[in-house]
């Protein structure tokens, strides 16, 4: 595929303009208001007009992540995402394109479209310069890729074989074995615990890819987040183009998706020990935590920063690494989603030190949940998080991620504007109470992979 020379010059000039603007881009991203509306198609849109750089970033999200995979076909959502760039079908406006032609078309536009499937959502991410000659063509190409994926059979056979081989190789690594055992212990048969395997991939055929796509990728289900140098009128035109090739309906005609069963809390502790011939034992300790919408989120964010999310300043690092030399690194993390994503303490240690490392980590966690942070720990955590807030939103792409978070979790439009004030207002009592509400140290899962059988 060859680009018209004049069109190529347009793309080059626009790219140079974008580079120049990047050097002078303003830093006050949080002051930019978020606009929100619903399209006649039922698609919901969130827009931040960011005129500093002549670019636009768009993310189109659907409730179609891996939690929607049928258990015997775990990996289906990810397979649809992976195959979205492998070609588009012919239509009245253009011929079919294979993966090479599609890649060349995006390269000629200086733009990109990426599809991905996470635990809760399925998304398409478009990035383009806002020059009309480029953006209009990028939107049309993206619309074809979103609505008319080809899912060629030989390509799926190839990709499935590669993916299966990669999964088999990953099972030779202790970290993979630990992660899989941890998810299974936390979630059991709940969709959050499902993982793709060679067996589940073998059950996925091209017809399954198309059926999944047609069921979930519908305009009435779309949540569209936009950050860039376009106003509302251009944003509405862009959204219309991106979704116009999907089946026509509206919000009222969008059939409700089946409910996903809620995550159940752990009834009792579990201790999983898996022998593995490795130099390091991999240790995971945790439980299901909470949905992202939970009002305790910021208190738990700050609390976890003190406990194990703050790197070398965290309590876990001080007790496990600095005082006892049991691990090079140790961390804790909350990963909330539409439902209760995992809380996990993770470390690696020598197999003969694993039991001591587990006991120290458990003791630190239990003490922190019972007592909360000190005044000095809280002040340091606030300073770090508030001081680093600008780095969370210092580019269009990072700002887009925050807008997606607001859109996906139905957070207030002024969430970013008040973020630092809400963090500053938290007290040690707030954090201790939130941790006590969400964590049960006496009912957690502990997975140790490494060493010989006990």
XYZ file of C-alpha atoms in Angstrom:
454
model
C 0.000 0.000 0.000
C 1.509 3.374 -1.053
C 0.580 6.699 0.447
C -0.044 9.729 -1.771
C 3.110 11.936 -1.549
C 1.068 15.034 -0.671
C -0.708 13.126 2.070
C 2.624 11.896 3.397
C 3.838 15.525 3.605
C 0.699 16.430 5.550
C 1.419 13.661 8.056
C 5.044 14.752 8.365
C 4.131 18.409 8.964
C 1.549 17.442 11.562
C 4.062 15.200 13.325
C 6.591 18.043 13.480
C 3.920 20.333 14.898
C 3.081 17.763 17.550
C 6.751 17.420 18.506
C 7.073 21.174 18.870
C 3.991 21.386 21.058
C 5.247 18.542 23.244
C 8.262 20.642 24.203
C 6.036 23.478 25.397
C 3.049 21.569 26.750
C 1.465 23.017 29.918
C 1.488 21.021 33.151
C -1.839 22.098 34.690
C -3.744 19.119 33.336
C -5.964 18.711 36.388
C -7.596 22.086 35.734
C -9.067 20.888 32.436
C -12.796 20.131 32.887
C -14.366 16.847 31.847
C -17.435 17.053 29.611
C -19.895 14.148 29.556
C -22.858 13.253 27.380
C -24.738 10.313 25.866
C -24.966 9.817 22.102
C -28.232 8.805 20.368
C -26.663 5.369 19.866
C -26.482 4.963 23.642
C -22.699 5.401 23.732
C -21.536 7.448 26.719
C -18.749 9.945 26.122
C -16.242 11.718 28.376
C -14.141 14.513 26.812
C -11.207 16.610 27.987
C -10.273 19.361 25.540
C -6.491 19.552 25.770
C -5.387 22.027 23.096
C -1.686 22.085 23.964
C -0.718 19.258 21.599
C -2.301 18.680 18.139
C -3.102 15.060 18.973
C -6.048 13.069 20.272
C -6.187 9.891 22.347
C -9.408 7.910 22.396
C -10.342 4.778 24.318
C -13.549 2.888 23.589
C -14.436 0.457 26.387
C -16.937 -2.382 26.535
C -17.989 -4.643 29.410
C -16.357 -7.612 27.704
C -13.222 -8.520 29.615
C -12.040 -11.959 30.622
C -14.758 -12.184 33.284
C -17.142 -12.664 30.331
C -15.212 -15.694 29.010
C -17.060 -19.013 29.190
C -15.015 -21.126 31.625
C -14.214 -23.846 29.047
C -12.946 -21.100 26.695
C -10.907 -18.968 29.077
C -8.850 -16.575 26.973
C -11.648 -15.817 24.497
C -11.743 -12.051 25.119
C -7.959 -11.810 24.787
C -8.105 -13.857 21.598
C -10.624 -11.442 20.071
C -8.377 -8.515 20.999
C -5.271 -10.176 19.568
C -7.043 -10.985 16.310
C -8.512 -7.507 15.835
C -5.371 -6.327 14.038
C -5.146 -9.331 11.716
C -7.376 -7.969 8.989
C -10.747 -6.423 8.102
C -13.507 -7.625 5.826
C -14.363 -6.001 2.503
C -17.263 -3.542 2.494
C -18.838 -1.098 0.112
C -16.255 1.562 0.926
C -13.109 -0.501 0.673
C -11.525 -3.862 -0.086
C -10.555 -6.473 2.450
C -7.234 -5.860 4.168
C -4.942 -8.489 5.645
C -2.734 -7.847 8.676
C 0.131 -6.482 6.560
C -2.058 -4.049 4.627
C -3.716 -2.932 7.857
C -0.352 -2.308 9.511
C 0.884 -0.319 6.526
C -2.282 1.772 6.495
C -1.783 2.767 10.125
C 1.901 3.501 9.554
C 1.059 5.755 6.607
C -1.352 7.722 8.789
C 1.152 8.067 11.622
C -1.639 6.784 13.859
C -2.403 3.607 15.798
C -5.264 1.477 17.057
C -4.667 -1.112 19.765
C -7.185 -3.591 21.152
C -6.819 -5.181 24.578
C -8.813 -7.320 26.983
C -8.364 -6.958 30.721
C -10.130 -8.601 33.630
C -13.267 -6.424 33.376
C -13.151 -4.590 30.073
C -12.400 -4.851 26.375
C -11.030 -1.704 24.753
C -9.811 -0.073 21.566
C -7.266 2.736 21.952
C -6.844 5.188 19.062
C -4.060 7.761 18.844
C -3.869 10.233 15.973
C -2.804 13.719 15.064
C -5.792 16.067 14.850
C -5.049 17.416 11.383
C -8.408 16.777 9.635
C -6.749 15.084 6.662
C -5.234 12.528 9.026
C -7.838 12.177 11.779
C -10.767 11.669 9.432
C -9.010 8.821 7.655
C -7.788 7.324 10.930
C -11.346 7.348 12.290
C -12.706 5.560 9.223
C -9.958 2.936 9.375
C -10.525 2.449 13.100
C -14.260 2.087 12.520
C -13.628 -0.722 10.039
C -11.284 -2.495 12.427
C -13.725 -2.140 15.356
C -16.826 -3.292 13.484
C -15.534 -5.540 10.696
C -12.661 -7.743 11.921
C -11.882 -10.551 9.485
C -10.734 -13.251 11.969
C -8.962 -15.247 9.223
C -8.870 -18.945 10.071
C -5.199 -19.625 9.126
C -4.052 -16.648 11.188
C -6.040 -17.793 14.243
C -4.541 -21.271 13.922
C -1.071 -19.704 13.864
C -1.709 -17.344 16.763
C -3.346 -20.045 18.876
C -0.337 -22.323 18.400
C 2.054 -19.523 19.410
C -0.018 -18.603 22.439
C -0.329 -22.218 23.578
C 3.423 -22.698 23.268
C 4.019 -19.542 25.308
C 1.638 -20.742 28.024
C 3.400 -24.090 28.236
C 6.774 -22.375 28.517
C 5.443 -20.025 31.208
C 4.429 -23.012 33.337
C 8.133 -23.826 33.704
C 8.574 -20.607 35.733
C 7.766 -20.517 39.457
C 6.196 -17.065 39.246
C 3.570 -18.305 36.790
C 2.794 -21.345 38.932
C 2.425 -19.160 42.023
C 0.172 -16.640 40.279
C -2.128 -19.337 38.931
C -2.387 -21.113 42.299
C -3.059 -17.803 44.067
C -5.896 -16.836 41.689
C -7.458 -20.268 42.012
C -7.313 -20.167 45.809
C -8.780 -16.646 45.967
C -11.558 -17.006 43.418
C -12.256 -20.688 42.835
C -14.795 -20.984 39.995
C -15.516 -17.236 39.876
C -14.561 -15.693 36.496
C -11.829 -13.628 38.187
C -9.999 -16.889 38.797
C -10.085 -18.094 35.178
C -6.844 -18.345 33.215
C -6.233 -19.312 29.607
C -4.589 -22.705 29.086
C -3.688 -24.665 25.951
C -6.838 -26.732 26.558
C -9.175 -23.727 26.773
C -7.582 -22.160 23.689
C -8.074 -25.392 21.763
C -11.839 -24.996 22.287
C -11.919 -21.512 20.696
C -12.802 -21.410 16.997
C -13.209 -18.492 14.603
C -16.993 -18.673 14.998
C -16.545 -18.144 18.754
C -14.416 -15.050 18.132
C -17.077 -13.565 15.877
C -19.907 -14.415 18.256
C -18.117 -12.824 21.231
C -17.374 -9.700 19.192
C -20.937 -9.352 17.918
C -22.455 -9.844 21.354
C -20.370 -7.362 23.290
C -18.942 -4.809 20.839
C -22.057 -2.719 20.313
C -22.379 1.046 20.148
C -25.022 1.135 22.885
C -22.538 -0.515 25.286
C -19.588 1.781 24.517
C -17.936 4.127 26.993
C -15.748 6.528 25.026
C -13.026 8.597 26.704
C -11.315 11.340 24.680
C -8.393 13.617 25.514
C -6.941 15.911 22.898
C -7.029 19.056 20.815
C -10.613 18.729 19.617
C -13.789 20.482 20.732
C -17.110 18.854 21.517
C -18.467 19.153 17.983
C -15.444 17.371 16.490
C -15.515 14.831 19.315
C -19.135 13.992 18.567
C -18.334 13.584 14.883
C -15.376 11.370 15.781
C -17.464 9.138 18.056
C -20.155 8.865 15.380
C -17.593 7.750 12.795
C -15.913 5.269 15.138
C -19.167 3.515 16.035
C -21.254 4.041 12.884
C -20.480 0.612 11.394
C -21.679 -1.279 14.453
C -25.313 -2.518 14.430
C -27.713 0.387 14.875
C -29.564 0.555 18.180
C -29.953 2.916 21.107
C -29.558 2.693 24.857
C -33.154 1.507 25.274
C -32.644 -1.281 22.753
C -29.426 -2.593 24.295
C -30.294 -5.861 26.002
C -28.847 -6.150 29.525
C -25.830 -8.385 29.845
C -26.089 -11.359 32.200
C -24.972 -10.582 35.726
C -21.558 -11.833 36.795
C -21.788 -13.551 40.206
C -20.248 -11.532 43.028
C -16.883 -12.455 44.482
C -17.273 -14.247 47.792
C -15.022 -13.476 50.773
C -12.714 -16.188 52.040
C -14.274 -18.312 54.779
C -10.969 -19.587 56.161
C -7.227 -19.321 55.599
C -5.490 -21.465 53.005
C -1.840 -22.459 52.915
C -0.670 -23.733 49.526
C 2.878 -25.107 49.233
C 4.078 -26.225 45.809
C 7.527 -27.844 45.483
C 9.585 -26.378 42.643
C 13.232 -26.645 41.677
C 14.122 -22.952 41.747
C 16.741 -20.790 43.396
C 14.059 -18.522 44.866
C 10.756 -19.320 46.512
C 7.868 -17.159 45.266
C 5.506 -16.069 48.038
C 2.027 -14.532 47.612
C -0.223 -13.655 50.549
C -3.654 -12.094 50.108
C -7.399 -12.116 49.676
C -10.156 -10.599 47.535
C -10.363 -6.928 48.471
C -13.018 -4.494 47.183
C -14.544 -2.944 44.023
C -12.950 0.237 42.692
C -16.101 2.248 43.420
C -15.722 1.625 47.158
C -15.614 4.909 49.124
C -12.621 3.598 51.099
C -10.444 3.585 47.964
C -8.255 6.611 48.761
C -7.787 5.611 52.403
C -6.687 2.172 51.232
C -4.400 3.680 48.589
C -2.606 5.745 51.208
C -2.584 2.883 53.701
C -1.113 0.484 51.191
C 1.568 3.019 50.273
C 2.697 2.895 53.885
C 2.312 -0.868 54.238
C 4.042 -2.082 51.077
C 3.363 0.131 48.084
C 5.867 2.861 48.814
C 9.034 1.017 47.872
C 11.974 1.367 50.239
C 9.970 3.511 52.681
C 7.282 0.882 53.335
C 6.891 -1.136 56.528
C 7.191 -4.453 54.748
C 10.494 -3.421 53.171
C 11.801 -2.216 56.512
C 10.892 -5.415 58.374
C 11.471 -8.079 55.715
C 14.413 -6.653 53.770
C 16.234 -4.055 55.849
C 16.065 -5.620 59.299
C 16.235 -9.296 58.373
C 17.584 -9.546 54.836
C 14.910 -12.078 53.878
C 14.126 -10.662 50.441
C 15.575 -8.189 47.959
C 12.125 -6.698 47.443
C 8.679 -7.084 48.997
C 5.516 -5.197 48.132
C 1.777 -5.052 48.662
C -0.930 -3.992 46.262
C -4.674 -3.555 45.933
C -6.005 -4.245 42.412
C -9.722 -3.400 42.637
C -12.040 -3.835 39.658
C -15.755 -3.881 38.956
C -15.781 -6.483 41.713
C -13.354 -7.361 44.496
C -9.962 -7.541 42.833
C -7.062 -9.043 44.768
C -5.004 -7.675 47.610
C -1.576 -9.288 47.543
C 1.727 -9.193 49.402
C 4.458 -10.492 47.076
C 8.099 -11.402 47.677
C 10.837 -13.805 46.674
C 13.264 -15.386 49.087
C 15.568 -18.377 49.520
C 13.511 -21.542 49.950
C 15.011 -22.198 53.379
C 13.906 -18.701 54.506
C 10.407 -18.878 53.084
C 8.622 -19.761 56.305
C 10.315 -16.957 58.230
C 9.556 -14.452 55.464
C 5.913 -15.517 55.444
C 5.627 -15.175 59.225
C 7.264 -11.735 59.314
C 5.054 -10.492 56.477
C 1.933 -11.785 58.198
C 2.927 -10.163 61.473
C 3.578 -6.792 59.800
C 0.250 -6.956 58.008
C -1.740 -7.926 61.095
C -0.109 -5.202 63.176
C -0.756 -2.543 60.542
C -4.428 -3.532 60.205
C -4.840 -3.430 63.991
C -2.900 -0.241 64.718
C -2.851 1.805 61.502
C -0.045 4.185 60.510
C 1.970 6.510 62.696
C 1.645 10.255 62.237
C 5.092 10.394 60.634
C 4.270 7.563 58.199
C 1.019 9.236 57.199
C 2.685 12.611 56.608
C 5.416 11.049 54.481
C 2.899 9.069 52.428
C 0.729 12.123 51.792
C 3.726 14.185 50.759
C 4.858 11.504 48.360
C 1.451 10.871 46.787
C 0.380 14.517 46.578
C 3.813 15.606 45.369
C 3.709 12.964 42.656
C 0.149 13.677 41.555
C 1.238 15.824 38.615
C 3.202 12.871 37.237
C -0.047 10.886 37.041
C -1.552 13.366 34.555
C 1.433 14.961 32.801
C 0.621 13.668 29.305
C -2.498 13.167 27.215
C -2.138 9.400 27.506
C -1.859 9.466 31.307
C -4.741 11.897 31.539
C -6.770 9.599 29.314
C -6.119 6.743 31.735
C -7.583 8.841 34.534
C -10.613 9.796 32.442
C -11.155 6.110 31.612
C -11.038 5.362 35.346
C -13.727 7.982 35.963
C -15.852 6.702 33.071
C -15.494 3.006 33.846
C -16.209 3.348 37.569
C -18.861 6.095 37.408
C -16.763 8.474 39.485
C -17.632 12.193 39.779
C -16.479 14.387 36.897
C -14.504 16.539 39.354
C -12.734 13.508 40.877
C -9.267 14.634 39.754
C -9.843 18.222 40.840
C -10.425 17.175 44.465
C -8.027 14.216 44.604
C -5.218 15.937 46.491
C -7.605 17.627 48.943
C -9.245 14.315 49.756
C -5.891 12.610 50.293
C -4.728 15.473 52.526
C -7.896 15.234 54.640
C -7.368 11.570 55.546
C -6.486 10.804 59.166
C -4.660 7.854 60.673
C -8.003 6.741 62.132
C -9.568 6.799 58.641
C -6.854 4.544 57.286
C -6.922 2.156 60.226
C -10.716 1.828 59.962
C -10.628 1.275 56.189
C -7.925 -1.381 56.476
C -9.857 -3.133 59.236
C -13.018 -3.127 57.123
C -11.342 -4.619 54.083
C -8.546 -6.931 55.271
C -8.790 -10.073 57.374
C -5.207 -11.192 58.110
C -6.416 -14.379 59.805
C -8.312 -15.557 56.682
C -5.821 -14.998 53.890
C -4.385 -17.289 51.248
C -0.662 -18.001 51.385
C 1.035 -19.537 48.343
C 4.694 -20.590 48.407
C 6.221 -22.027 45.248
C 9.787 -23.301 45.600
C 11.832 -25.739 47.628
C 10.960 -29.339 48.364
C 7.744 -30.768 49.716
C 7.324 -30.239 53.491
